[in-house]
Amino acid sequence: MDYFNYEKLIVKGFYINYEAGFIRRGLFGSILLFLAKNISINPFKFQIIFEVILIAFLMYLIIKDFYKYKIQPYILFGSFMLLNIIAYKMFFTLDVFMFIFFILQMNLINKINTFNIKIITINLTSIFMILIHEAYFIFTFFPILYLLNVNSLSAQNIKKLFLLFPSFIVFLLVGICFNGFGVDINVIINSWGEFGTMHLKEIGELYWVFNSSDEVIMWKIPIFKSHPIYLLGFLLNTILIFFCMLIYLNKNFQSKSNNIFTFLMCQYIAIILISLIAVDYVRWFWLSNIITIFTLIYVKTNNGFLKIVNLKLTNKLYSVNKFILLFIGLPLGASWSPTQFIYTMPIKHFFDFGKRFLLLF
């Protein structure tokens, strides 16, 4: 029952604002603060309602599109999809908002026929979201290239890459130059004080935004420094998840795209890159994978993506993949170990749920 506590719906990242000066991830909080002061809304209740709507919309999109396009839903039970972010109370973050925003961005891009307007729209919408969370650029860069039908390194496609430069520059500036300082958190907390103090404790846990340390850099994390073999385990774990996703995508989207391998490889390079400097591993896997699936859902047929590999897999392998999925664990954050791998396997979650259910009787 603790998971469904009212306070769990307080998404701390939504409350970062610019009251202490320009800082990464502060745009949404500044908009929320402006609305609270000028429309007399309770920002905490507004954010909770907003989060509930986002989650409901996420569930609606999954159910609607998986049914409409006859996509097998078993992948959602993977440790690298919804299962572990729900099991370990990581669901209520900015990630759902980033995903929903990307869906809206994709639909908007698909409706624009004029190329110049399309590029301007991509940059403006991406910059808006980068100012809310800089990781948005990392996980949507390759999907946007896919939507733009970048299928080679021709002069025309290099031009498309160059035209995305404004959003790339904003991403670099926000991620490198505007991290803020430890004292800024007090200014931000105080800015919300006039609306009540009930949820300020949750907001106070934002210290990790302002006090990045060596403990978030993968090769300096204590457990990885003490056990270098665990870094190899992390990589092998990632490769295993990659192939599980590849088999699944090839089964469900092979008639729509011949370039799934390359697209997924680029997405997993993005996961590895952000995992090097940010320890929320479970979030990066699920966010990248759900964005990948929905990119393939909404992308126009015949769009390409660096045509390199076209896979032909057997039906037996597709069936075995469903079974393998139950035994794939996932690094949760700040560490990886064989114990953690086993502890996060879907089969263990199902076993624990069944055991708790039987104890009710």
Short mmCIF file of C-alpha atoms in Angstrom, two decimals:
data_model
loop_
_atom_site.label_atom_id
_atom_site.label_comp_id
_atom_site.label_asym_id
_atom_site.label_seq_id
_atom_site.Cartn_x
_atom_site.Cartn_y
_atom_site.Cartn_z
CA MET A 1 0.00 0.00 0.00
CA ASP A 2 2.96 2.32 0.54
CA TYR A 3 3.46 2.48 -3.21
CA PHE A 4 0.05 4.10 -3.67
CA ASN A 5 0.62 6.66 -0.95
CA TYR A 6 -0.59 10.12 -1.95
CA GLU A 7 2.89 11.57 -1.45
CA LYS A 8 4.41 9.08 -3.93
CA LEU A 9 2.69 11.07 -6.68
CA ILE A 10 4.81 14.11 -5.84
CA VAL A 11 7.29 14.18 -8.73
CA LYS A 12 10.24 16.11 -7.35
CA GLY A 13 11.63 16.99 -10.75
CA PHE A 14 8.53 19.04 -11.57
CA TYR A 15 9.41 21.59 -8.85
CA ILE A 16 12.85 22.70 -9.99
CA ASN A 17 12.49 26.32 -11.11
CA TYR A 18 14.50 29.42 -12.03
CA GLU A 19 14.05 31.27 -8.74
CA ALA A 20 17.75 30.83 -7.97
CA GLY A 21 18.74 31.64 -11.56
CA PHE A 22 18.73 29.68 -14.80
CA ILE A 23 19.31 26.01 -14.04
CA ARG A 24 18.81 22.73 -15.88
CA ARG A 25 15.35 21.13 -15.63
CA GLY A 26 13.81 24.34 -14.28
CA LEU A 27 11.33 25.24 -17.01
CA PHE A 28 8.34 23.17 -15.88
CA GLY A 29 8.71 24.30 -12.27
CA SER A 30 8.86 27.93 -13.35
CA ILE A 31 5.68 27.52 -15.41
CA LEU A 32 4.00 25.76 -12.49
CA LEU A 33 5.07 28.51 -10.08
CA PHE A 34 3.77 31.18 -12.46
CA LEU A 35 0.39 29.44 -12.71
CA ALA A 36 0.22 28.99 -8.94
CA LYS A 37 0.84 32.69 -8.31
CA ASN A 38 -1.38 34.07 -11.06
CA ILE A 39 -4.29 31.63 -11.24
CA SER A 40 -4.36 30.75 -7.54
CA ILE A 41 -4.05 27.01 -8.08
CA ASN A 42 -2.51 24.67 -5.55
CA PRO A 43 0.68 23.57 -7.35
CA PHE A 44 0.92 20.28 -5.47
CA LYS A 45 -2.63 19.19 -6.27
CA PHE A 46 -2.23 20.43 -9.85
CA GLN A 47 0.96 18.40 -10.33
CA ILE A 48 -0.61 15.25 -8.87
CA ILE A 49 -3.66 15.56 -11.14
CA PHE A 50 -1.33 16.21 -14.06
CA GLU A 51 0.69 13.09 -13.23
CA VAL A 52 -2.42 10.92 -12.95
CA ILE A 53 -3.60 12.17 -16.35
CA LEU A 54 -0.20 11.40 -17.86
CA ILE A 55 -0.17 7.85 -16.48
CA ALA A 56 -3.76 7.26 -17.64
CA PHE A 57 -2.83 8.54 -21.11
CA LEU A 58 0.23 6.27 -21.15
CA MET A 59 -1.93 3.25 -20.36
CA TYR A 60 -4.47 4.33 -22.99
CA LEU A 61 -1.78 4.63 -25.69
CA ILE A 62 -0.31 1.23 -24.84
CA ILE A 63 -3.67 -0.54 -24.86
CA LYS A 64 -4.97 1.27 -27.97
CA ASP A 65 -1.91 0.99 -30.16
CA PHE A 66 -0.86 -2.51 -29.13
CA TYR A 67 -4.40 -3.69 -29.96
CA LYS A 68 -4.76 -1.62 -33.14
CA TYR A 69 -1.46 -2.75 -34.65
CA LYS A 70 -1.67 -6.31 -33.25
CA ILE A 71 1.55 -5.92 -31.27
CA GLN A 72 2.29 -8.65 -28.75
CA PRO A 73 2.23 -7.07 -25.26
CA TYR A 74 4.41 -9.62 -23.44
CA ILE A 75 7.43 -7.32 -23.69
CA LEU A 76 5.83 -4.96 -21.16
CA PHE A 77 6.52 -7.54 -18.44
CA GLY A 78 10.24 -7.41 -19.08
CA SER A 79 12.55 -6.22 -16.33
CA PHE A 80 13.72 -3.51 -18.73
CA MET A 81 10.21 -2.21 -19.41
CA LEU A 82 7.41 -1.50 -16.93
CA LEU A 83 7.93 -4.24 -14.36
CA ASN A 84 10.89 -2.93 -12.37
CA ILE A 85 10.05 0.77 -12.51
CA ILE A 86 6.73 -0.16 -10.91
CA ALA A 87 8.19 -2.71 -8.49
CA TYR A 88 10.85 -0.35 -7.20
CA LYS A 89 8.72 2.81 -7.07
CA MET A 90 10.50 4.59 -9.92
CA PHE A 91 7.39 5.13 -12.02
CA PHE A 92 6.55 8.60 -10.72
CA THR A 93 9.27 10.63 -12.40
CA LEU A 94 9.56 13.02 -15.33
CA ASP A 95 9.90 10.02 -17.66
CA VAL A 96 6.18 9.57 -18.30
CA PHE A 97 5.92 13.23 -19.26
CA MET A 98 8.91 12.91 -21.60
CA PHE A 99 7.36 9.89 -23.30
CA ILE A 100 3.92 11.47 -23.70
CA PHE A 101 5.50 14.66 -25.04
CA PHE A 102 7.47 12.64 -27.59
CA ILE A 103 4.26 10.94 -28.79
CA LEU A 104 2.68 14.37 -29.31
CA GLN A 105 5.83 15.62 -31.01
CA MET A 106 5.86 12.64 -33.40
CA ASN A 107 2.22 13.14 -34.34
CA LEU A 108 2.83 16.83 -34.95
CA ILE A 109 5.89 16.13 -37.12
CA ASN A 110 3.99 13.57 -39.19
CA LYS A 111 1.25 16.10 -39.94
CA ILE A 112 3.65 18.78 -41.25
CA ASN A 113 4.42 18.47 -44.95
CA THR A 114 6.73 21.47 -45.40
CA PHE A 115 10.29 20.41 -44.57
CA ASN A 116 11.50 23.78 -43.23
CA ILE A 117 8.49 24.10 -40.92
CA LYS A 118 9.04 20.52 -39.80
CA ILE A 119 12.67 21.24 -38.84
CA ILE A 120 11.73 24.44 -36.99
CA THR A 121 9.00 22.58 -35.12
CA ILE A 122 11.37 19.77 -34.16
CA ASN A 123 13.95 22.19 -32.79
CA LEU A 124 11.45 24.30 -30.86
CA THR A 125 9.63 21.35 -29.30
CA SER A 126 12.88 19.54 -28.49
CA ILE A 127 14.41 22.63 -26.89
CA PHE A 128 11.27 23.08 -24.79
CA MET A 129 11.61 19.55 -23.47
CA ILE A 130 15.40 19.74 -23.05
CA LEU A 131 14.83 22.68 -20.70
CA ILE A 132 12.60 20.37 -18.65
CA HIS A 133 15.02 17.41 -18.75
CA GLU A 134 18.17 17.30 -20.84
CA ALA A 135 18.00 13.49 -21.25
CA TYR A 136 15.09 14.03 -23.63
CA PHE A 137 17.55 14.89 -26.42
CA ILE A 138 19.53 11.68 -25.91
CA PHE A 139 16.57 9.32 -26.17
CA THR A 140 14.74 11.08 -28.99
CA PHE A 141 17.64 12.08 -31.27
CA PHE A 142 17.74 8.82 -33.24
CA PRO A 143 13.93 8.42 -33.33
CA ILE A 144 13.70 11.91 -34.84
CA LEU A 145 16.29 10.93 -37.46
CA TYR A 146 14.13 7.91 -38.18
CA LEU A 147 11.09 10.14 -38.63
CA LEU A 148 13.10 12.35 -40.97
CA ASN A 149 13.93 9.27 -43.07
CA VAL A 150 17.69 9.50 -42.57
CA ASN A 151 18.77 6.28 -44.28
CA SER A 152 22.33 7.09 -45.32
CA LEU A 153 25.10 9.62 -44.88
CA SER A 154 24.25 11.43 -48.10
CA ALA A 155 24.65 15.19 -48.45
CA GLN A 156 20.91 15.65 -48.00
CA ASN A 157 20.84 13.63 -44.77
CA ILE A 158 23.93 15.39 -43.39
CA LYS A 159 22.02 18.62 -43.97
CA LYS A 160 19.17 17.24 -41.85
CA LEU A 161 21.65 16.48 -39.08
CA PHE A 162 23.08 19.98 -39.27
CA LEU A 163 19.60 21.53 -39.07
CA LEU A 164 19.09 19.83 -35.69
CA PHE A 165 22.14 21.70 -34.38
CA PRO A 166 20.14 24.32 -32.36
CA SER A 167 18.61 21.67 -30.11
CA PHE A 168 22.01 19.96 -29.79
CA ILE A 169 23.65 23.21 -28.64
CA VAL A 170 20.91 23.79 -26.04
CA PHE A 171 21.38 20.21 -24.83
CA LEU A 172 25.13 20.73 -24.36
CA LEU A 173 24.73 24.10 -22.63
CA VAL A 174 22.04 22.89 -20.25
CA GLY A 175 23.83 19.63 -19.46
CA ILE A 176 27.28 21.12 -18.92
CA CYS A 177 27.01 24.78 -17.94
CA PHE A 178 23.87 25.18 -15.84
CA ASN A 179 23.94 22.47 -13.18
CA GLY A 180 23.36 24.90 -10.31
CA PHE A 181 24.77 24.79 -6.81
CA GLY A 182 23.85 23.19 -3.51
CA VAL A 183 22.57 26.45 -2.06
CA ASP A 184 20.07 26.79 -4.90
CA ILE A 185 17.90 24.01 -3.50
CA ASN A 186 17.00 26.13 -0.45
CA VAL A 187 15.90 29.01 -2.67
CA ILE A 188 13.74 26.66 -4.71
CA ILE A 189 12.17 25.04 -1.64
CA ASN A 190 11.41 28.46 -0.14
CA SER A 191 9.74 29.55 -3.38
CA TRP A 192 7.09 26.88 -2.81
CA GLY A 193 6.71 27.59 0.91
CA GLU A 194 3.75 29.96 0.54
CA PHE A 195 1.65 27.13 -0.91
CA GLY A 196 2.07 24.89 2.12
CA THR A 197 4.83 22.82 3.67
CA MET A 198 3.31 19.34 3.46
CA HIS A 199 5.35 18.28 0.42
CA LEU A 200 8.51 20.31 0.90
CA LYS A 201 10.34 17.30 2.31
CA GLU A 202 9.92 15.50 -1.02
CA ILE A 203 11.13 18.54 -2.94
CA GLY A 204 14.13 18.79 -0.61
CA GLU A 205 15.38 15.47 -1.99
CA LEU A 206 16.38 17.26 -5.18
CA TYR A 207 19.95 17.56 -3.89
CA TRP A 208 21.15 15.10 -6.53
CA VAL A 209 20.40 17.65 -9.27
CA PHE A 210 22.79 20.17 -7.73
CA ASN A 211 25.44 17.97 -6.13
CA SER A 212 26.69 15.58 -8.79
CA SER A 213 29.64 13.56 -7.53
CA ASP A 214 31.95 10.78 -8.63
CA GLU A 215 29.38 8.29 -7.35
CA VAL A 216 27.25 8.83 -10.46
CA ILE A 217 30.15 8.18 -12.85
CA MET A 218 30.11 4.49 -13.68
CA TRP A 219 33.83 3.74 -13.52
CA LYS A 220 34.12 5.60 -10.19
CA ILE A 221 31.13 3.97 -8.46
CA PRO A 222 32.48 2.13 -5.37
CA ILE A 223 31.01 -1.28 -6.20
CA PHE A 224 32.37 -1.13 -9.75
CA LYS A 225 35.78 0.02 -8.51
CA SER A 226 35.90 -2.87 -6.04
CA HIS A 227 34.53 -5.41 -8.53
CA PRO A 228 35.55 -4.48 -12.11
CA ILE A 229 34.01 -7.76 -13.27
CA TYR A 230 30.60 -6.22 -12.49
CA LEU A 231 31.18 -3.69 -15.27
CA LEU A 232 31.50 -6.62 -17.65
CA GLY A 233 28.31 -8.04 -16.12
CA PHE A 234 26.53 -4.75 -16.76
CA LEU A 235 27.63 -4.80 -20.40
CA LEU A 236 26.62 -8.45 -20.90
CA ASN A 237 23.28 -7.70 -19.23
CA THR A 238 22.76 -4.83 -21.68
CA ILE A 239 23.67 -7.03 -24.67
CA LEU A 240 21.20 -9.69 -23.48
CA ILE A 241 18.42 -7.11 -23.20
CA PHE A 242 19.38 -5.72 -26.61
CA PHE A 243 18.96 -9.08 -28.34
CA CYS A 244 15.71 -9.79 -26.50
CA MET A 245 14.34 -6.46 -27.74
CA LEU A 246 15.73 -7.05 -31.24
CA ILE A 247 13.93 -10.39 -31.57
CA TYR A 248 10.71 -8.86 -30.27
CA LEU A 249 10.85 -5.85 -32.60
CA ASN A 250 11.76 -7.98 -35.59
CA LYS A 251 8.69 -10.13 -34.93
CA ASN A 252 6.27 -7.24 -34.52
CA PHE A 253 7.64 -4.71 -37.02
CA GLN A 254 9.53 -6.67 -39.69
CA SER A 255 6.87 -5.81 -42.30
CA LYS A 256 7.30 -2.12 -41.52
CA SER A 257 11.05 -1.66 -41.37
CA ASN A 258 14.13 -3.50 -42.61
CA ASN A 259 16.46 -1.49 -40.39
CA ILE A 260 15.46 -2.41 -36.86
CA PHE A 261 18.92 -3.67 -35.89
CA THR A 262 20.65 -0.37 -36.65
CA PHE A 263 17.95 1.75 -35.06
CA LEU A 264 17.92 -0.32 -31.86
CA MET A 265 21.72 -0.37 -31.74
CA CYS A 266 21.76 3.44 -31.81
CA GLN A 267 19.19 3.56 -29.01
CA TYR A 268 21.28 1.21 -26.86
CA ILE A 269 24.39 3.27 -27.49
CA ALA A 270 22.37 6.15 -26.06
CA ILE A 271 21.49 4.04 -22.99
CA ILE A 272 25.15 3.16 -22.40
CA LEU A 273 26.30 6.75 -22.83
CA ILE A 274 23.86 8.15 -20.28
CA SER A 275 24.51 5.23 -17.92
CA LEU A 276 28.17 6.23 -17.79
CA ILE A 277 27.25 9.44 -15.95
CA ALA A 278 23.81 8.75 -14.44
CA VAL A 279 22.89 5.83 -12.19
CA ASP A 280 19.12 5.53 -12.84
CA TYR A 281 19.72 2.56 -15.12
CA VAL A 282 16.24 1.10 -14.87
CA ARG A 283 14.73 4.40 -16.04
CA TRP A 284 17.00 4.69 -19.07
CA PHE A 285 16.19 1.18 -20.27
CA TRP A 286 12.43 1.50 -20.02
CA LEU A 287 12.29 5.01 -21.46
CA SER A 288 14.49 4.14 -24.43
CA ASN A 289 12.62 0.92 -25.16
CA ILE A 290 9.12 2.40 -24.96
CA ILE A 291 10.19 5.30 -27.20
CA THR A 292 11.71 2.80 -29.65
CA ILE A 293 8.51 0.75 -29.84
CA PHE A 294 6.27 3.75 -30.39
CA THR A 295 8.64 5.25 -32.96
CA LEU A 296 8.20 2.08 -35.00
CA ILE A 297 4.43 2.26 -34.46
CA TYR A 298 4.10 5.81 -35.75
CA VAL A 299 6.88 5.93 -38.34
CA LYS A 300 5.70 5.88 -41.94
CA THR A 301 6.18 2.64 -43.83
CA ASN A 302 9.36 2.52 -45.96
CA ASN A 303 11.20 5.02 -43.79
CA GLY A 304 14.83 3.97 -43.53
CA PHE A 305 17.53 4.25 -40.93
CA LEU A 306 21.11 3.70 -42.09
CA LYS A 307 20.43 0.52 -44.04
CA ILE A 308 22.98 -1.99 -42.78
CA VAL A 309 21.41 -5.18 -41.41
CA ASN A 310 18.28 -7.07 -42.39
CA LEU A 311 17.57 -10.03 -40.11
CA LYS A 312 15.72 -13.24 -40.89
CA LEU A 313 14.74 -15.05 -37.68
CA THR A 314 12.85 -18.31 -37.13
CA ASN A 315 9.46 -18.62 -35.46
CA LYS A 316 11.03 -20.97 -32.88
CA LEU A 317 13.38 -18.20 -31.77
CA TYR A 318 10.43 -15.84 -31.29
CA SER A 319 8.76 -18.40 -29.02
CA VAL A 320 11.91 -19.05 -26.99
CA ASN A 321 12.39 -15.31 -26.57
CA LYS A 322 9.15 -15.06 -24.58
CA PHE A 323 10.54 -17.60 -22.10
CA ILE A 324 13.99 -15.99 -21.90
CA LEU A 325 12.32 -12.67 -21.08
CA LEU A 326 11.18 -14.05 -17.71
CA PHE A 327 14.79 -14.65 -16.64
CA ILE A 328 16.44 -11.36 -17.61
CA GLY A 329 17.33 -9.13 -14.67
CA LEU A 330 18.25 -5.46 -14.77
CA PRO A 331 20.72 -3.17 -12.96
CA LEU A 332 18.56 -0.88 -10.84
CA GLY A 333 20.94 1.96 -10.20
CA ALA A 334 24.41 2.74 -8.85
CA SER A 335 25.44 -0.91 -9.09
CA TRP A 336 25.18 -4.26 -10.82
CA SER A 337 25.76 -7.70 -9.40
CA PRO A 338 24.66 -11.30 -10.08
CA THR A 339 22.44 -11.06 -6.98
CA GLN A 340 20.76 -7.93 -8.28
CA PHE A 341 20.31 -9.55 -11.69
CA ILE A 342 18.47 -12.49 -10.10
CA TYR A 343 16.49 -10.27 -7.72
CA THR A 344 15.05 -8.20 -10.59
CA MET A 345 14.02 -11.06 -12.87
CA PRO A 346 10.33 -10.98 -13.89
CA ILE A 347 9.85 -14.59 -12.77
CA LYS A 348 10.81 -13.59 -9.23
CA HIS A 349 8.31 -10.72 -9.22
CA PHE A 350 5.57 -13.07 -10.37
CA PHE A 351 6.55 -15.61 -7.70
CA ASP A 352 6.58 -12.99 -4.93
CA PHE A 353 3.21 -11.62 -6.05
CA GLY A 354 1.69 -15.10 -6.07
CA LYS A 355 3.11 -15.83 -2.62
CA ARG A 356 1.68 -12.60 -1.16
CA PHE A 357 -1.68 -13.33 -2.80
CA LEU A 358 -1.84 -16.82 -1.28
CA LEU A 359 -0.98 -15.42 2.16
CA LEU A 360 -4.19 -13.36 2.01
CA PHE A 361 -6.07 -16.66 2.43
#
